[in-house]
mmCIF file of C-alpha atoms and ligand atoms in Angstrom:
data_model
loop_
_atom_site.group_PDB
_atom_site.id
_atom_site.type_symbol
_atom_site.label_atom_id
_atom_site.label_comp_id
_atom_site.label_asym_id
_atom_site.label_seq_id
_atom_site.Cartn_x
_atom_site.Cartn_y
_atom_site.Cartn_z
ATOM 1 C CA MET A 1 142.055 71.396 29.665
ATOM 2 C CA SER A 2 145.539 73.362 30.549
ATOM 3 C CA PHE A 3 147.794 70.570 28.410
ATOM 4 C CA PRO A 4 148.865 68.134 29.493
ATOM 5 C CA VAL A 5 147.553 68.122 32.507
ATOM 6 C CA VAL A 6 144.982 65.482 32.089
ATOM 7 C CA PRO A 7 141.235 64.823 33.665
ATOM 8 C CA LEU A 8 140.698 60.985 34.148
ATOM 9 C CA GLU A 9 137.020 62.194 32.693
ATOM 10 C CA SER A 10 138.784 63.099 29.512
ATOM 11 C CA ILE A 11 140.298 60.245 28.425
ATOM 12 C CA PRO A 12 138.470 58.321 25.828
ATOM 13 C CA THR A 13 138.183 54.412 26.247
ATOM 14 C CA HIS A 14 140.419 53.747 23.341
ATOM 15 C CA GLY A 15 142.838 55.993 24.969
ATOM 16 C CA LEU A 16 145.094 58.931 24.296
ATOM 17 C CA THR A 17 148.545 59.785 22.710
ATOM 18 C CA VAL A 18 150.272 62.504 23.584
ATOM 19 C CA GLN A 19 153.534 64.003 21.885
ATOM 20 C CA VAL A 20 156.410 64.941 24.441
ATOM 21 C CA GLN A 21 157.522 68.428 23.272
ATOM 22 C CA ASP A 22 158.792 71.806 24.903
ATOM 23 C CA TRP A 23 156.102 71.140 27.278
ATOM 24 C CA GLY A 24 158.644 67.910 29.306
ATOM 25 C CA ARG A 25 162.115 69.461 29.272
ATOM 26 C CA ALA A 26 162.277 71.255 32.579
ATOM 27 C CA ALA A 27 161.054 68.491 34.161
ATOM 28 C CA CYS A 28 163.254 66.169 32.076
ATOM 29 C CA GLY A 29 166.238 68.209 33.499
ATOM 30 C CA GLU A 30 164.604 68.787 36.887
ATOM 31 C CA GLY A 31 163.991 64.246 36.807
ATOM 32 C CA LEU A 32 167.890 63.927 35.428
ATOM 33 C CA GLY A 33 168.762 66.879 37.810
ATOM 34 C CA GLY A 34 171.052 69.403 35.281
ATOM 35 C CA GLU A 35 169.891 71.659 32.502
ATOM 36 C CA ALA A 36 167.178 69.664 29.698
ATOM 37 C CA GLY A 37 168.467 69.493 26.875
ATOM 38 C CA ALA A 38 165.466 68.045 24.935
ATOM 39 C CA VAL A 39 163.127 65.718 25.756
ATOM 40 C CA SER A 40 160.843 64.170 23.117
ATOM 41 C CA GLY A 41 158.706 61.113 22.387
ATOM 42 C CA HIS A 42 155.342 59.478 23.617
ATOM 43 C CA LEU A 43 152.923 59.061 25.702
ATOM 44 C CA VAL A 44 149.803 56.731 25.727
ATOM 45 C CA VAL A 45 147.197 57.403 28.719
ATOM 46 C CA THR A 46 144.213 54.942 28.730
ATOM 47 C CA ARG A 47 141.885 54.790 32.035
ATOM 48 C CA GLN A 48 141.126 51.171 34.182
ATOM 49 C CA GLY A 49 138.627 52.613 36.171
ATOM 50 C CA ARG A 50 140.343 55.185 38.044
ATOM 51 C CA HIS A 51 143.430 54.139 37.188
ATOM 52 C CA ILE A 52 145.485 55.889 34.359
ATOM 53 C CA LEU A 53 147.255 53.550 32.397
ATOM 54 C CA VAL A 54 150.753 55.344 31.240
ATOM 55 C CA SER A 55 152.264 53.722 28.972
ATOM 56 C CA GLY A 56 155.371 54.856 25.721
ATOM 57 C CA THR A 57 158.948 55.575 25.523
ATOM 58 C CA LEU A 58 160.567 58.905 26.711
ATOM 59 C CA GLU A 59 163.745 59.974 25.258
ATOM 60 C CA GLY A 60 166.024 63.430 27.024
ATOM 61 C CA SER A 61 168.956 64.953 27.447
ATOM 62 C CA ALA A 62 170.706 67.026 30.240
ATOM 63 C CA THR A 63 174.027 68.391 31.197
ATOM 64 C CA VAL A 64 174.730 67.480 34.333
ATOM 65 C CA VAL A 65 178.509 67.032 36.253
ATOM 66 C CA CYS A 66 180.699 64.442 37.060
ATOM 67 C CA ASP A 67 179.868 62.886 39.858
ATOM 68 C CA ARG A 68 184.417 62.958 40.243
ATOM 69 C CA CYS A 69 185.770 65.613 38.783
ATOM 70 C CA ALA A 70 182.740 68.102 37.918
ATOM 71 C CA GLU A 71 182.741 68.268 34.363
ATOM 72 C CA PRO A 72 179.550 68.718 32.520
ATOM 73 C CA LEU A 73 178.284 66.157 30.607
ATOM 74 C CA ARG A 74 175.408 65.841 28.437
ATOM 75 C CA PHE A 75 174.026 62.419 29.795
ATOM 76 C CA THR A 76 171.521 60.487 27.490
ATOM 77 C CA VAL A 77 168.609 58.496 29.123
ATOM 78 C CA ALA A 78 165.931 56.071 26.360
ATOM 79 C CA GLY A 79 163.335 54.179 27.474
ATOM 80 C CA GLU A 80 160.090 52.362 27.937
ATOM 81 C CA VAL A 81 157.144 53.961 29.963
ATOM 82 C CA ASP A 82 154.911 51.508 32.159
ATOM 83 C CA CYS A 83 153.267 53.680 35.608
ATOM 84 C CA VAL A 84 150.043 52.791 36.277
ATOM 85 C CA TYR A 85 149.193 56.029 38.714
ATOM 86 C CA ILE A 86 146.330 55.659 41.451
ATOM 87 C CA PRO A 87 144.159 57.739 42.855
ATOM 88 C CA ARG A 88 145.822 59.042 46.426
ATOM 89 C CA ASP A 89 142.644 57.857 48.556
ATOM 90 C CA GLU A 90 142.968 55.154 47.188
ATOM 91 C CA VAL A 91 146.430 54.372 47.922
ATOM 92 C CA ALA A 92 146.072 56.078 51.313
ATOM 93 C CA ALA A 93 143.151 53.251 52.008
ATOM 94 C CA GLN A 94 145.434 49.932 50.582
ATOM 95 C CA PRO A 95 146.695 48.062 53.306
ATOM 96 C CA VAL A 96 150.373 47.736 54.047
ATOM 97 C CA ASP A 97 150.750 44.088 53.630
ATOM 98 C CA GLU A 98 148.771 43.549 50.887
ATOM 99 C CA GLU A 99 150.361 41.372 47.863
ATOM 100 C CA PRO A 100 151.735 43.487 44.865
ATOM 101 C CA PRO A 101 150.066 43.160 41.895
ATOM 102 C CA GLU A 102 152.039 40.433 39.247
ATOM 103 C CA GLU A 103 152.446 43.284 37.039
ATOM 104 C CA ALA A 104 155.902 44.713 37.274
ATOM 105 C CA ARG A 105 154.534 47.585 36.229
ATOM 106 C CA GLU A 106 155.670 51.127 38.423
ATOM 107 C CA GLU A 107 152.970 52.227 40.493
ATOM 108 C CA GLY A 108 152.415 55.829 40.536
ATOM 109 C CA GLU A 109 149.809 58.126 42.414
ATOM 110 C CA TYR A 110 147.469 61.219 41.456
ATOM 111 C CA ASP A 111 144.461 63.190 42.674
ATOM 112 C CA GLY A 112 142.212 60.972 41.753
ATOM 113 C CA VAL A 113 140.900 64.334 38.742
ATOM 114 C CA GLU A 114 143.849 64.613 36.459
ATOM 115 C CA LEU A 115 146.881 63.884 35.601
ATOM 116 C CA ASP A 116 149.571 66.076 35.667
ATOM 117 C CA LEU A 117 152.116 64.570 32.498
ATOM 118 C CA VAL A 118 154.682 66.709 33.454
ATOM 119 C CA HIS A 119 155.063 64.961 36.045
ATOM 120 C CA VAL A 120 154.993 61.765 34.714
ATOM 121 C CA VAL A 121 157.788 62.892 32.371
ATOM 122 C CA ARG A 122 160.063 64.320 35.783
ATOM 123 C CA GLU A 123 159.812 61.183 37.533
ATOM 124 C CA PHE A 124 160.370 58.638 34.573
ATOM 125 C CA PHE A 125 163.944 60.976 34.608
ATOM 126 C CA ALA A 126 164.586 60.154 38.166
ATOM 127 C CA LEU A 127 163.843 56.999 38.043
ATOM 128 C CA GLU A 128 166.492 56.192 35.216
ATOM 129 C CA ARG A 129 168.938 58.119 36.339
ATOM 130 C CA PRO A 130 172.079 56.076 37.628
ATOM 131 C CA ALA A 131 173.155 56.931 41.951
ATOM 132 C CA ARG A 132 176.195 57.624 40.169
ATOM 133 C CA ILE A 133 177.340 59.481 36.639
ATOM 134 C CA LEU A 134 181.520 59.648 35.250
ATOM 135 C CA CYS A 135 183.057 60.452 32.565
ATOM 136 C CA GLY A 136 184.014 57.439 31.802
ATOM 137 C CA ASP A 137 180.383 55.500 32.085
ATOM 138 C CA LEU A 138 179.864 57.429 28.410
ATOM 139 C CA ASP A 139 183.007 57.596 27.410
ATOM 140 C CA PRO A 140 185.568 54.919 28.859
ATOM 141 C CA ALA A 141 187.801 57.760 26.907
ATOM 142 C CA ALA A 142 187.877 60.071 28.604
ATOM 143 C CA ASP A 143 188.418 58.209 32.400
ATOM 144 C CA ALA A 144 191.956 58.859 32.282
ATOM 145 C CA ALA A 145 191.311 62.955 31.879
ATOM 146 C CA CYS A 146 188.358 62.451 34.208
ATOM 147 C CA LEU A 147 190.906 61.044 37.267
ATOM 148 C CA GLU A 148 193.973 63.531 36.130
ATOM 149 C CA ARG A 149 191.127 66.491 36.821
ATOM 150 C CA PHE A 150 189.721 64.643 40.322
ATOM 151 C CA ARG A 151 193.574 65.245 41.165
ATOM 152 C CA THR A 152 193.778 68.568 39.990
ATOM 153 C CA ARG A 153 190.793 69.268 41.665
ATOM 154 C CA ALA A 154 191.745 67.481 44.951
ATOM 155 C CA ALA A 155 195.320 68.732 45.032
ATOM 156 C CA LEU A 156 193.893 72.482 45.555
ATOM 157 C CA ALA A 157 192.605 71.454 48.904
ATOM 158 C CA PRO A 158 195.049 71.878 52.151
ATOM 159 C CA ALA A 159 196.976 68.671 51.913
ATOM 160 C CA PRO A 160 196.515 66.745 55.220
ATOM 161 C CA PRO A 161 199.345 66.910 57.689
ATOM 162 C CA ASP A 162 201.108 63.410 56.013
ATOM 163 C CA PRO A 163 201.081 61.039 59.321
ATOM 164 C CA ARG A 164 204.312 59.631 59.145
ATOM 165 C CA PHE A 165 206.063 63.234 60.162
ATOM 166 C CA SER A 166 204.377 62.306 63.646
ATOM 167 C CA VAL A 167 205.787 59.226 63.854
ATOM 168 C CA LEU A 168 209.581 60.327 62.988
ATOM 169 C CA LYS A 169 209.814 62.881 65.516
ATOM 170 C CA GLY A 170 209.666 60.464 68.027
ATOM 171 C CA VAL A 171 212.283 58.680 66.609
ATOM 172 C CA LYS A 172 216.146 59.210 67.637
ATOM 173 C CA PRO A 173 218.592 58.300 64.871
ATOM 174 C CA THR A 174 220.575 55.464 65.922
ATOM 175 C CA ARG A 175 224.257 55.258 65.504
HETATM 176 ZN ZN1 ZN B 201 184.849 63.090 35.403
#
């Protein structure tokens, strides 16, 4: 098999443990939206009929930019993976109004033949990434400098005309 692509038929009954190494780096960066620094962890892959269960832990970091001041930041995410991958044809056949199963596992899709763990890594980091990352989230002490950089950047843009002037123009001085 072309690692880290795991064919359904190749998964042993007791499962398969895969160490996440350099093959997951680019996917970590894509998920976090920056250039990946490092990724580590392990994934345990087991099968349940045609469903592939993936659990384990992942930790990865990437250089992303602050959403306020655009300064590059080293952002790290770590967490538990607990996901079930369901063949696409089965997902398509599911009635839309079907009650979701009790377990709060994330659901993903795969082609029913093989699961690409690069995809699993990318999806994990994309889901874990907060919608907004600011300098102050990583280091509260950096917040003031972040705001300062933001103001400097905003000052470089042409200032909009001050609306107070247009009001004053129509006012004649009274004695
Ligand atoms: Zn910032």
